[in-house]
Short mmCIF file of C-alpha atoms (C1' of nucleotides) in Angstrom, two decimals:
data_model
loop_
_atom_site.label_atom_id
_atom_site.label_comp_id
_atom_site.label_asym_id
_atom_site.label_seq_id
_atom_site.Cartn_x
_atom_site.Cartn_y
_atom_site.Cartn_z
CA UNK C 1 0.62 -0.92 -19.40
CA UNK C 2 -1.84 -0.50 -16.65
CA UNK C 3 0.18 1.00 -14.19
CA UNK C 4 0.91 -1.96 -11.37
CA UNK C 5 -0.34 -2.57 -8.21
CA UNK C 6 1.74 -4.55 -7.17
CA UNK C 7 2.81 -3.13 -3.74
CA UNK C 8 0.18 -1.42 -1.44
CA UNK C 9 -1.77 -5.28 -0.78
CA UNK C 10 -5.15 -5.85 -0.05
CA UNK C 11 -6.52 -1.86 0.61
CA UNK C 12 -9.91 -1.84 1.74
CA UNK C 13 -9.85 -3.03 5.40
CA UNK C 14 -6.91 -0.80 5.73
CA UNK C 15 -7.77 0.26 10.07
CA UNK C 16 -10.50 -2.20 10.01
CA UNK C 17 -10.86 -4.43 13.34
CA UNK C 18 -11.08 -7.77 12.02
CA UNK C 19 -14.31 -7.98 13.13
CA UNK C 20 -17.82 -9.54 12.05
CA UNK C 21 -20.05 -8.25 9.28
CA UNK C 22 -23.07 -6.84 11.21
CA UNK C 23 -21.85 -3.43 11.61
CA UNK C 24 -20.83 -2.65 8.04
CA UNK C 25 -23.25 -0.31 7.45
CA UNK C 26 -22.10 1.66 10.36
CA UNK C 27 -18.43 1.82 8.95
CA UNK C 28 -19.76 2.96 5.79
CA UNK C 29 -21.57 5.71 7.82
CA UNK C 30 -18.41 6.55 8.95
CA UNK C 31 -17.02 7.43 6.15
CA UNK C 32 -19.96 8.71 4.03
CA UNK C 33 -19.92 10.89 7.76
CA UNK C 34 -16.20 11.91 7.27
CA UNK C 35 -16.50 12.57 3.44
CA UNK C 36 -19.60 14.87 3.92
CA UNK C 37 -17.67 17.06 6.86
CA UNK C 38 -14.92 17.39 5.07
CA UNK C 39 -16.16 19.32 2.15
CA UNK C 40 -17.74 21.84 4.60
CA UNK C 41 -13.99 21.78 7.05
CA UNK C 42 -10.40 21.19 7.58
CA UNK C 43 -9.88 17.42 8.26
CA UNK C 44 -7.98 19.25 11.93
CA UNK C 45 -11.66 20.71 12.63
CA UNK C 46 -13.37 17.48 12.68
CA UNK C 47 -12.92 15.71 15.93
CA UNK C 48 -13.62 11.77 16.00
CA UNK C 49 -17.12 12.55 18.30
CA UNK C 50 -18.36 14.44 15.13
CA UNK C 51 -17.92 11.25 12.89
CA UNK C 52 -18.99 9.22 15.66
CA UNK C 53 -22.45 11.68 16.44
CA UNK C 54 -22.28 11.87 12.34
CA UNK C 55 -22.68 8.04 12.22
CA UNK C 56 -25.17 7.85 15.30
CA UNK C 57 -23.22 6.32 17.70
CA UNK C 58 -21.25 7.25 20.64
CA UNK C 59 -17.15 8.02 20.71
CA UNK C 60 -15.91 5.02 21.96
CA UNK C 61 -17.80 2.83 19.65
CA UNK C 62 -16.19 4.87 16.99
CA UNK C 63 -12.86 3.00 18.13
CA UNK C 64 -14.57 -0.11 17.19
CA UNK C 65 -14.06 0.51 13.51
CA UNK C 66 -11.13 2.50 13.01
CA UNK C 67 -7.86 2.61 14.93
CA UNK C 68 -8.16 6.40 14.70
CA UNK C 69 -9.14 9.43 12.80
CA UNK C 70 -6.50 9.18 10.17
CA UNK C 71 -7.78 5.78 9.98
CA UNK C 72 -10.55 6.68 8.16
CA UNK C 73 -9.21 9.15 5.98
CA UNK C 74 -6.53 6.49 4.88
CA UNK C 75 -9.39 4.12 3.74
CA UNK C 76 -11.10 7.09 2.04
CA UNK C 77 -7.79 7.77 0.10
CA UNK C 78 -7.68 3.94 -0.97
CA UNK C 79 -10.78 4.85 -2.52
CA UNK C 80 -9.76 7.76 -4.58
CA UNK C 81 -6.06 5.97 -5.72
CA UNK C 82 -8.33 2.83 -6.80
CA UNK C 83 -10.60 5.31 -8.55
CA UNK C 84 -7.48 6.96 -9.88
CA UNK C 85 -5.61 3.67 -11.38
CA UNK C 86 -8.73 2.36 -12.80
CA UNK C 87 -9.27 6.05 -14.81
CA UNK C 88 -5.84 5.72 -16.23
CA UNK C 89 -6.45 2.38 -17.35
CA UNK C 90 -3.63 1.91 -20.29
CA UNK C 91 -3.03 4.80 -21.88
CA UNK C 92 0.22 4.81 -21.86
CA UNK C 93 0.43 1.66 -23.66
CA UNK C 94 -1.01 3.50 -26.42
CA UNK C 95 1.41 6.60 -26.41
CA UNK C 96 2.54 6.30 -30.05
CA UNK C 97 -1.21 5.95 -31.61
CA UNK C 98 -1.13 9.93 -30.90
CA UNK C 99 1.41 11.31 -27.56
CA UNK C 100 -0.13 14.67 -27.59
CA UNK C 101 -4.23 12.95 -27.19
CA UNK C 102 -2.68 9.91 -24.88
CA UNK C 103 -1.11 12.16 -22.38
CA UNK C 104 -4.27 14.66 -22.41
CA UNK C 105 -6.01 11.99 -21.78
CA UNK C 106 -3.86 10.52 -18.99
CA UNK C 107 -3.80 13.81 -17.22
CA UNK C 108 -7.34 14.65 -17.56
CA UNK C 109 -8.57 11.55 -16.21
CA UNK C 110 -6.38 11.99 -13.31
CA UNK C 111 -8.16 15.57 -13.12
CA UNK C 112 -11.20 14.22 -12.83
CA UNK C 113 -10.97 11.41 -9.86
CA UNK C 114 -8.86 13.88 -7.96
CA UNK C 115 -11.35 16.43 -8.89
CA UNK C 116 -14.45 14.39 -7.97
CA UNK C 117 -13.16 13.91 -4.47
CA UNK C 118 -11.24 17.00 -3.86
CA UNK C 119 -12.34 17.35 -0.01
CA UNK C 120 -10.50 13.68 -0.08
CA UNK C 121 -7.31 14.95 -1.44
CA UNK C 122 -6.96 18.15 0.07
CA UNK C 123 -7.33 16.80 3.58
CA UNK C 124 -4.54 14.22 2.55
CA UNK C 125 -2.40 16.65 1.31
CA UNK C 126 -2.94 18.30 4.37
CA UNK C 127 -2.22 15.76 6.87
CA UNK C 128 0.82 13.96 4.68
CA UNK C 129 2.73 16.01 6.86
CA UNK C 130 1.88 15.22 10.36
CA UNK C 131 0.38 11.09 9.34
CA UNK C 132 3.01 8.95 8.55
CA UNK C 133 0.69 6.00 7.37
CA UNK C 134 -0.78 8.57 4.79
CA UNK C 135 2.99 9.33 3.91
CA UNK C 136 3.83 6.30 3.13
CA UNK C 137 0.96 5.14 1.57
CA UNK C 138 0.91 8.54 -0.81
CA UNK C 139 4.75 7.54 -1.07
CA UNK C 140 3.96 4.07 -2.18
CA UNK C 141 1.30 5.16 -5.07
CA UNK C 142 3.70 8.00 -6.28
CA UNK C 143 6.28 5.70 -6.63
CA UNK C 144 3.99 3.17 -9.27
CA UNK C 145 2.76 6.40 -11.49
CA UNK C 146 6.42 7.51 -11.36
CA UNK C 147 7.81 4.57 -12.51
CA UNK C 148 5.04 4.05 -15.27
CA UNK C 149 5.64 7.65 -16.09
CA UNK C 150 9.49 6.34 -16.49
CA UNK C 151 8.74 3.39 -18.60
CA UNK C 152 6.72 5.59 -21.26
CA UNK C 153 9.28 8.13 -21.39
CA UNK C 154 12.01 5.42 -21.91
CA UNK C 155 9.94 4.48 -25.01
CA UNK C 156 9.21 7.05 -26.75
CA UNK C 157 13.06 7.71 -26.74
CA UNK C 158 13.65 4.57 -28.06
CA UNK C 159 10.87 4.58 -30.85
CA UNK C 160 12.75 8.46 -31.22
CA UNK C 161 10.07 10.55 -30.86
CA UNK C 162 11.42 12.00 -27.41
CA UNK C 163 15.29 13.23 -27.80
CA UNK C 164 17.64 12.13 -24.93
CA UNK C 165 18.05 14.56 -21.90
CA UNK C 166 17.26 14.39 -18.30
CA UNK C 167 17.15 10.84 -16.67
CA UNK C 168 14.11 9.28 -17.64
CA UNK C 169 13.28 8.77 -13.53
CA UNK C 170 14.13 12.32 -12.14
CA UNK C 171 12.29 13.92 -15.45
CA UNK C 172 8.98 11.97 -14.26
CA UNK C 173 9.83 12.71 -10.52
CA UNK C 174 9.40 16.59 -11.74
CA UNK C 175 6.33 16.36 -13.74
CA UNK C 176 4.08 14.14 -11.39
CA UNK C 177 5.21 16.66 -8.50
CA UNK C 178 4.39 19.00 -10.70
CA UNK C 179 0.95 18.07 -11.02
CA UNK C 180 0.58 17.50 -7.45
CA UNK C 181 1.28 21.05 -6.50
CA UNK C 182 -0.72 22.05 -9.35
CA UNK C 183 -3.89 20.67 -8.19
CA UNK C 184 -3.28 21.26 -4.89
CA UNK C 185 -3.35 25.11 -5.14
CA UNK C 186 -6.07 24.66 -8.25
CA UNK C 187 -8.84 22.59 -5.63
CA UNK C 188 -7.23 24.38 -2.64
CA UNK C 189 -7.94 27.95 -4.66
CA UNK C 190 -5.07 29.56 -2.12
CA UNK C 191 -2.56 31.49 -3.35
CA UNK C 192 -1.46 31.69 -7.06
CA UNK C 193 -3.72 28.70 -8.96
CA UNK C 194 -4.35 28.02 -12.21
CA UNK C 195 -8.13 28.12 -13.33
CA UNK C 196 -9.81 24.96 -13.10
CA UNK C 197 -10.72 25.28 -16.90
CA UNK C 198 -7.33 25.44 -17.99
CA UNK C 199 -5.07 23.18 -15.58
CA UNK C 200 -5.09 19.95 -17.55
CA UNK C 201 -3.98 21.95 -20.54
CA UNK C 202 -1.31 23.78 -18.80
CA UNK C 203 -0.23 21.09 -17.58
CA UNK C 204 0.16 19.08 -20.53
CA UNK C 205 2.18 21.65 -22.22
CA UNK C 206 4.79 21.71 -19.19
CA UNK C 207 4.85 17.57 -20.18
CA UNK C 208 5.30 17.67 -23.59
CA UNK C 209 8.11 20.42 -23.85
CA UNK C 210 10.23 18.57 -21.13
CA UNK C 211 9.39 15.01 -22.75
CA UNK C 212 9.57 16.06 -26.92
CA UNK C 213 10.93 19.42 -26.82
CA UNK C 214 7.96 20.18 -28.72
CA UNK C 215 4.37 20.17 -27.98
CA UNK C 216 3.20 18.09 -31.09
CA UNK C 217 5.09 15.46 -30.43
CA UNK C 218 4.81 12.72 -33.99
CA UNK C 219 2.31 9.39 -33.65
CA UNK C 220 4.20 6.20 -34.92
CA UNK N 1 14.11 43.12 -10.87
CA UNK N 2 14.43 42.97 -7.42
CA UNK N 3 11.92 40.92 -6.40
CA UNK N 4 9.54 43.54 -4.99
CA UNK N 5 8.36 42.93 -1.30
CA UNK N 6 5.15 45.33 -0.96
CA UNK N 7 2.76 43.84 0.14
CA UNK N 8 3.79 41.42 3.16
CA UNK N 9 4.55 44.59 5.52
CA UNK N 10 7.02 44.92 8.62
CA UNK N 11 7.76 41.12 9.06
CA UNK N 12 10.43 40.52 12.15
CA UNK N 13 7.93 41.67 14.64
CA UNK N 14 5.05 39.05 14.23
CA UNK N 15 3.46 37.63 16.73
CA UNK N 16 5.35 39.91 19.52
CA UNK N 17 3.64 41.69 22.09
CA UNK N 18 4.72 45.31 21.19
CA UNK N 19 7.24 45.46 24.40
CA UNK N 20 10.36 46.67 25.65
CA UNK N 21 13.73 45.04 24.51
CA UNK N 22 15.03 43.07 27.77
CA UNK N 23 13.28 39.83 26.90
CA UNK N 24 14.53 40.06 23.56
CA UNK N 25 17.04 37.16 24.49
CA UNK N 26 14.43 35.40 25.66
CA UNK N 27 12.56 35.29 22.17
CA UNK N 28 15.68 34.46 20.47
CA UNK N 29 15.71 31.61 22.62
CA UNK N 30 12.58 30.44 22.10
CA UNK N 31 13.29 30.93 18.20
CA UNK N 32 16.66 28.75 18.52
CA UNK N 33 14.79 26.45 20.48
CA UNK N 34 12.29 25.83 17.92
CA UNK N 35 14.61 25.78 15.38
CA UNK N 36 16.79 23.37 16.97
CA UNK N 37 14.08 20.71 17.50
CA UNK N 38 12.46 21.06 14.46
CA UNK N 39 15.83 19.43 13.43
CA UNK N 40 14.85 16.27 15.22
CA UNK N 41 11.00 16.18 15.39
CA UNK N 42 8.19 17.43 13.67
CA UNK N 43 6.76 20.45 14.46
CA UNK N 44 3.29 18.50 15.54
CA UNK N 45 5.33 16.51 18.51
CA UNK N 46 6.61 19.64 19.63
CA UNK N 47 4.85 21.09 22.73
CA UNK N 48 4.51 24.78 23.83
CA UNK N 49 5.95 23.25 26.72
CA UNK N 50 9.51 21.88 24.94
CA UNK N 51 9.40 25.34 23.41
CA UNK N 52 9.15 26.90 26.96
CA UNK N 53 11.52 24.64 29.19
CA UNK N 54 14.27 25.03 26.01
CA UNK N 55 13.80 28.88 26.34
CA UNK N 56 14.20 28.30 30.64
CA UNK N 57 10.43 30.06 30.71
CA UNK N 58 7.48 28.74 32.19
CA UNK N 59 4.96 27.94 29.17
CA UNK N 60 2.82 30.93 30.50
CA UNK N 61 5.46 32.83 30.20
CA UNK N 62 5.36 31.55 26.58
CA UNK N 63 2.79 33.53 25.78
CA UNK N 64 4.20 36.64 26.80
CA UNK N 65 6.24 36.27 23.61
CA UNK N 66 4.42 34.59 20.83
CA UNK N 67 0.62 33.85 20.43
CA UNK N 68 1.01 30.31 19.73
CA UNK N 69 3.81 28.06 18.29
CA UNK N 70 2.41 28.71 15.07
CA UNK N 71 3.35 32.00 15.42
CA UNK N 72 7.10 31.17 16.71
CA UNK N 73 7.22 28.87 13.07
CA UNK N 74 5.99 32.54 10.90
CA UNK N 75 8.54 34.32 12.53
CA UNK N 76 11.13 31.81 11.52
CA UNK N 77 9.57 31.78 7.88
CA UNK N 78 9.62 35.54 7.61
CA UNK N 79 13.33 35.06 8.11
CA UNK N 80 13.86 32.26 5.47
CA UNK N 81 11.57 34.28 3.19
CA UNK N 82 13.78 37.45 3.79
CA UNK N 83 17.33 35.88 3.30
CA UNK N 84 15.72 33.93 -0.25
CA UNK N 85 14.50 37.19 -1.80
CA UNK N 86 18.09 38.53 -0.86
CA UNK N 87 19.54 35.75 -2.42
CA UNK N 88 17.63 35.73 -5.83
CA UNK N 89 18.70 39.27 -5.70
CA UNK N 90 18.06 40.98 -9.34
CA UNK N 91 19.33 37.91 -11.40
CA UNK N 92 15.95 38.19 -13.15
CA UNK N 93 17.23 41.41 -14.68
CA UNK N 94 20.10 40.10 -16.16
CA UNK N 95 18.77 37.16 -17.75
CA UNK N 96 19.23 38.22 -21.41
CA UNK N 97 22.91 38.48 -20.72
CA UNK N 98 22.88 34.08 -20.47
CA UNK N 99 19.61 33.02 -20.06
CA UNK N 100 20.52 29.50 -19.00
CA UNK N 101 23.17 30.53 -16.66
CA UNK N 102 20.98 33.04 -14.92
CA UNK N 103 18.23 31.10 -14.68
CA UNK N 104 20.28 28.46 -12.96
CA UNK N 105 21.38 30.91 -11.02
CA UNK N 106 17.75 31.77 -9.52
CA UNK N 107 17.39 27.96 -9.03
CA UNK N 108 20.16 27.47 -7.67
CA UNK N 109 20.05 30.66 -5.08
CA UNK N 110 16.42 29.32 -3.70
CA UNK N 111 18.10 25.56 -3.25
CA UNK N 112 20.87 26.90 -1.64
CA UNK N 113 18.51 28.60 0.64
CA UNK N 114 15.56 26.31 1.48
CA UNK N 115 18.31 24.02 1.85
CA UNK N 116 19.82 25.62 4.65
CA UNK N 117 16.51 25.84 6.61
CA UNK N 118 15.04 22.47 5.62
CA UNK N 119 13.89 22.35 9.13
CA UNK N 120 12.08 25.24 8.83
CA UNK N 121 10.95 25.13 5.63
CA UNK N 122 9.31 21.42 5.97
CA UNK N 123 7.39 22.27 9.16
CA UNK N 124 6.03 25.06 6.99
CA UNK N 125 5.07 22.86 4.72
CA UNK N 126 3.91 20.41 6.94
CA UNK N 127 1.39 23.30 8.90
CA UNK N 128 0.37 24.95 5.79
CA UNK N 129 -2.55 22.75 5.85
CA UNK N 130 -3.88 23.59 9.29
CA UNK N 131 -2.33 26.83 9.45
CA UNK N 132 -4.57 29.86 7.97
CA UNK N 133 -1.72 32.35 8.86
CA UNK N 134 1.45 30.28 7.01
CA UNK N 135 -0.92 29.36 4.37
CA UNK N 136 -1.62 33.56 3.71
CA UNK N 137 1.92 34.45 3.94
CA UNK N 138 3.11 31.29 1.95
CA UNK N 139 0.18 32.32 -0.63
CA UNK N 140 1.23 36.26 -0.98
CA UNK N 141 5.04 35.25 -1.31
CA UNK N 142 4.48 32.71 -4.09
CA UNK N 143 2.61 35.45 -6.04
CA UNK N 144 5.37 37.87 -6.04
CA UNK N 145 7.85 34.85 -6.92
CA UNK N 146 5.42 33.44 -9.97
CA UNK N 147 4.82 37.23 -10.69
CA UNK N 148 8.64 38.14 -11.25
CA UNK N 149 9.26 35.49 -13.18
CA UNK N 150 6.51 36.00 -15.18
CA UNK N 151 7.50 38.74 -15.94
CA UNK N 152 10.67 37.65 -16.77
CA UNK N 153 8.77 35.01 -19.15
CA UNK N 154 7.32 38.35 -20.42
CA UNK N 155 10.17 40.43 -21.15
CA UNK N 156 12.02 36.42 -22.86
CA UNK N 157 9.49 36.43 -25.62
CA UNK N 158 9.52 40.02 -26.31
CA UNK N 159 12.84 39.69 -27.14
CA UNK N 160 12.30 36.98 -29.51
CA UNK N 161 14.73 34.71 -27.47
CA UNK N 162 11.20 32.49 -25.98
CA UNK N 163 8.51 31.57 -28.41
CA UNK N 164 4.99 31.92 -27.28
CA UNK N 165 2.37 29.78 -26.04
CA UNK N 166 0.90 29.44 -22.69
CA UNK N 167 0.23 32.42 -20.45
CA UNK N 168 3.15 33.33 -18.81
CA UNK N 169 1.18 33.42 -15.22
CA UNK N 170 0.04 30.30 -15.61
CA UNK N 171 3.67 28.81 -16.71
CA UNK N 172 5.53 30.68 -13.91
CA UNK N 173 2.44 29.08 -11.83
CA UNK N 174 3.36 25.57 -12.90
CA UNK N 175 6.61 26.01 -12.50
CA UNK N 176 6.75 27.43 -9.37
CA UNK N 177 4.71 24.42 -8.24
CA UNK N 178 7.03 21.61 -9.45
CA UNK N 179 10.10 23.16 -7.67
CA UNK N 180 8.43 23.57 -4.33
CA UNK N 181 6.83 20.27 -4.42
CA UNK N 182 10.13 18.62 -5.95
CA UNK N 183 12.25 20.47 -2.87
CA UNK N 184 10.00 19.51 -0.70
CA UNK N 185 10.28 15.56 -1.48
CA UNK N 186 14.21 16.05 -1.95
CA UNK N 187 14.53 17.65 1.57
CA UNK N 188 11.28 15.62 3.11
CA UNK N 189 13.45 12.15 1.78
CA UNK N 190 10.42 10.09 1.71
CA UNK N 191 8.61 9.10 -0.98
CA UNK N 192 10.21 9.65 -4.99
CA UNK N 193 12.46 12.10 -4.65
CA UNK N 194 15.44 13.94 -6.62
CA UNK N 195 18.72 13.54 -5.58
CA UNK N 196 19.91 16.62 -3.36
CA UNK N 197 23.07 16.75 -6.10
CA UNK N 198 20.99 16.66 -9.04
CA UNK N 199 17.79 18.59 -8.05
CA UNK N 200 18.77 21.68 -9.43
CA UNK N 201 20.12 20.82 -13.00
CA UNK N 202 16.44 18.76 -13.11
CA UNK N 203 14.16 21.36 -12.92
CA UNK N 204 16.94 23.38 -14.41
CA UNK N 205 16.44 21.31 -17.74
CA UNK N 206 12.42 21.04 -17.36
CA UNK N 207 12.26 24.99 -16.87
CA UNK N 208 14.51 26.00 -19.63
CA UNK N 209 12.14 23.18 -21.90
CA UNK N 210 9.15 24.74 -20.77
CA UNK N 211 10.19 28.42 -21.32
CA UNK N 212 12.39 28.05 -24.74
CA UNK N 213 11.77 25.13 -26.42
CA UNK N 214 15.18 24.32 -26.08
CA UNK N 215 18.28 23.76 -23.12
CA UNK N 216 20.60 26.34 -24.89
CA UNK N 217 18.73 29.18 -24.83
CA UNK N 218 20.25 32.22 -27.01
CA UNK N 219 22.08 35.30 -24.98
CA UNK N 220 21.35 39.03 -26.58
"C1'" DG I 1 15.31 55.86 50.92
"C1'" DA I 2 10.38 55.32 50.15
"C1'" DT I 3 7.16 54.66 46.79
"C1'" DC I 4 5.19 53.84 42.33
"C1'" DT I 5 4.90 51.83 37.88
"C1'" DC I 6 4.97 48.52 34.77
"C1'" DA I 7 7.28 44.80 32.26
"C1'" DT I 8 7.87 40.18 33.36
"C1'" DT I 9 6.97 35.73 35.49
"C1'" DC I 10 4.43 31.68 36.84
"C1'" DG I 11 0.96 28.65 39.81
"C1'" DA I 12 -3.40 27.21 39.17
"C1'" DC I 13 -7.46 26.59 36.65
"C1'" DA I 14 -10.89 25.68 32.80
"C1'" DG I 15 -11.78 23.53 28.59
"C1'" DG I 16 -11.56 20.31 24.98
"C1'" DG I 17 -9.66 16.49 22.62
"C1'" DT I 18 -7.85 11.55 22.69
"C1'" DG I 19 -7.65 6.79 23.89
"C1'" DT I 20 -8.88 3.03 27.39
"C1'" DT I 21 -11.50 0.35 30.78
"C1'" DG I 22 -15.07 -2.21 32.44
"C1'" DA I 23 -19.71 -3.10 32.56
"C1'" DC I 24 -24.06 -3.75 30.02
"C1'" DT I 25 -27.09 -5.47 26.03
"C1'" DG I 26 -29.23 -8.54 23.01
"C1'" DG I 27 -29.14 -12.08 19.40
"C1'" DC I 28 -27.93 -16.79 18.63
"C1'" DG I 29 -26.27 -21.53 18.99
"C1'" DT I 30 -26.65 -25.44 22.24
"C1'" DA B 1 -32.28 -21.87 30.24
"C1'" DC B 2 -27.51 -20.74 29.50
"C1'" DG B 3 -23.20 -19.08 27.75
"C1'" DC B 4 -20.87 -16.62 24.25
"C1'" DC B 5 -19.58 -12.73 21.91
"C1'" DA B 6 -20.13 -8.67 18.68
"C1'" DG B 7 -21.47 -4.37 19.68
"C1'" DT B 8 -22.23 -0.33 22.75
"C1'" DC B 9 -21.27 3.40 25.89
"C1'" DA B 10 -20.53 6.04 30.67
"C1'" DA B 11 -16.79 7.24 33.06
"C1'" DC B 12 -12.01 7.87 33.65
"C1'" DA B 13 -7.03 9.25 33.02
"C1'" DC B 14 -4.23 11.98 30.35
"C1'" DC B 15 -2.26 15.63 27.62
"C1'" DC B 16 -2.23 19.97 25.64
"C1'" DT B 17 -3.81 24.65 25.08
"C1'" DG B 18 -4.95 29.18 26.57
"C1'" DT B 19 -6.15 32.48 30.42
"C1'" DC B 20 -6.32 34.84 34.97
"C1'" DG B 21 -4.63 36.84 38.83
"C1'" DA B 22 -1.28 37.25 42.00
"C1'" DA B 23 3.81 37.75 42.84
"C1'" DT B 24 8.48 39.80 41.65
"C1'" DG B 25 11.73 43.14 40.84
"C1'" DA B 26 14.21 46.83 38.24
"C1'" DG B 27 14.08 51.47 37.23
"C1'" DA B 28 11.70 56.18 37.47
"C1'" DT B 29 9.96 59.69 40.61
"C1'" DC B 30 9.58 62.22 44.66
#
DNA sequence: GATCTCATTCGACAGGGTGTTGACTGGCGT
DNA sequence: ACGCCAGTCAACACCCTGTCGAATGAGATC
């Protein structure tokens, strides 16, 4: 199954004025302006005259585009979840062909998006809590990789490669947060982290115990 | 094993200007205060001002007390730190006696906690981001948590009763991760989140999986 | 009691960020 | 030539933070 998008609409005029086309190149210099700052400092440290000087043009035309500074961090994130969905693809229609590879592979593709746009992620992590858009939207894309999450577990009980246990839905609640955290603190590299080298593999261990019980789980 | 507190250092007096003891009322205030409308906003829509006028202070007189509201929040985290590591106590110690039971125990302890000071404990959350100050103390008292129970990890495979396999740092890392970020979204209420009732018994189950192999692990 | 000291208090200011208003510009269809 | 409108920005109003310097007043000292 390629995990659904059902939900979260038409994403990538997210904060957009509905406006003409002429200044698209300035939105994009917007962002490519907010992506660039925010690998060098907190998303807090970047006021919305540096994107706007970033872009080359003044503060109030900055309103033009976006509704706000979250605004554009919320279209940025659209990015990165697109990026994200597309990299997972359907692997976990293909769980039985081998668990152990499928869910590797599942994992370490998310790795990599979230990876390839950590300044991205970290500054949404950081401003989940004070941006309720970001909340909601975050909210919103959890909920579809939970719920595929779900749906695989679910079958590999039934084909009986997973034993019974947990509900399928809180078991998948704890591993994605898992993974969240995880990252976080790995791309953050504050406080106790796994090494970069070895998070998809940790990570993948903590799956298949709580999902087989054993971490070579059997192909069909 | 107690869960040793070196490092952190003297931790009720942060932030306060080292003075006599007659405005000590009045810091208690402005620590209820915050407390109290951390209940019904978030700690970003709360002024040094509310703090201030909720105290019956001028917000120069504010700053008398506490360097910033940030610093009024670490005070109140010192204290929810304090009363968790007296509440986990030295059930780590004892785990051999009924591994599952104990370990429930520690989970359960730390729920029983956080829960008590969700307030506090999501506004920490919540600042972490912007915050270097909550981030550093947040950081150092994760690594003594994901260091005891490392160790405990440890001393579980020594004794034949855990089989090996990851590094026990990293596991205690991981596992660490998923309960804060699985608290969090239980407390937080938006987005997928555990029940409050079952939260506990779920990362219960995914621990015990992680660690043994296996939900019943064996006593001495 | 007069005086001194020092913790405590706050009015007033400076600074920096946000979001809005109203006027200006220049390309383009008529 | 004229009007329209997307696009632009100087200037303003507002809010919040942090600081400074001048009061206040309770106890210690003489």
């Amino acid at each position: 199954m390629t995990i659904a998008r059902t939900s979260s609409g038409g994403a990538p005029t997210r904060g957009r004025r509905p406006g003409r086309s002429t200044g698209d190149d300035r939105e994009l210099a917007i962002l490519g302006t907010a992506e660039r700052l925010l690998a060098e400092r907190a998303f807090a440290d970047i006021s919305i005259d540096d994107l706007a000087r970033g872009a080359g043009i003044s503060r109030p035309t900055f309103y033009f585009y976006f509704r706000s500074k979250d605004a554009v961090l919320l279209t940025l994130l659209d990015w990165v979840i697109e990026e994200a969905d597309a990299a997972a693809g359907d692997v976990l229609d293909r769980l039985a062909e081998d668990p152990r590879a499928r869910w590797r592979e599942l994992i370490g593709r998310f790795h990599a998006t979230f990876g390839g746009h950590r300044a991205v992620v970290l500054a949404c992590a950081q401003v989940r809590g004070t941006n309720a858009e970001v909340r909601r939207l975050w909210a919103a894309v959890l909920e579809r990789w939970v719920h595929a999450v779900e749906t695989a577990i679910e079958g590999e009980r039934r084909r009986g490669a997973a034993p019974d246990g947990l509900p399928a839905r809180d078991l998948a609640i704890a591993l994605n947060s898992m993974n969240e955290r995880v990252w976080y603190a790995t791309f953050a590299g504050d406080g106790p982290a796994v090494a970069e080298r070895d998070v998809v593999d940790v990570l993948l261990e903590v799956w298949l115990t709580a999902i087989y019980r054993t971490t070579c789980p059997p192909p069909a």
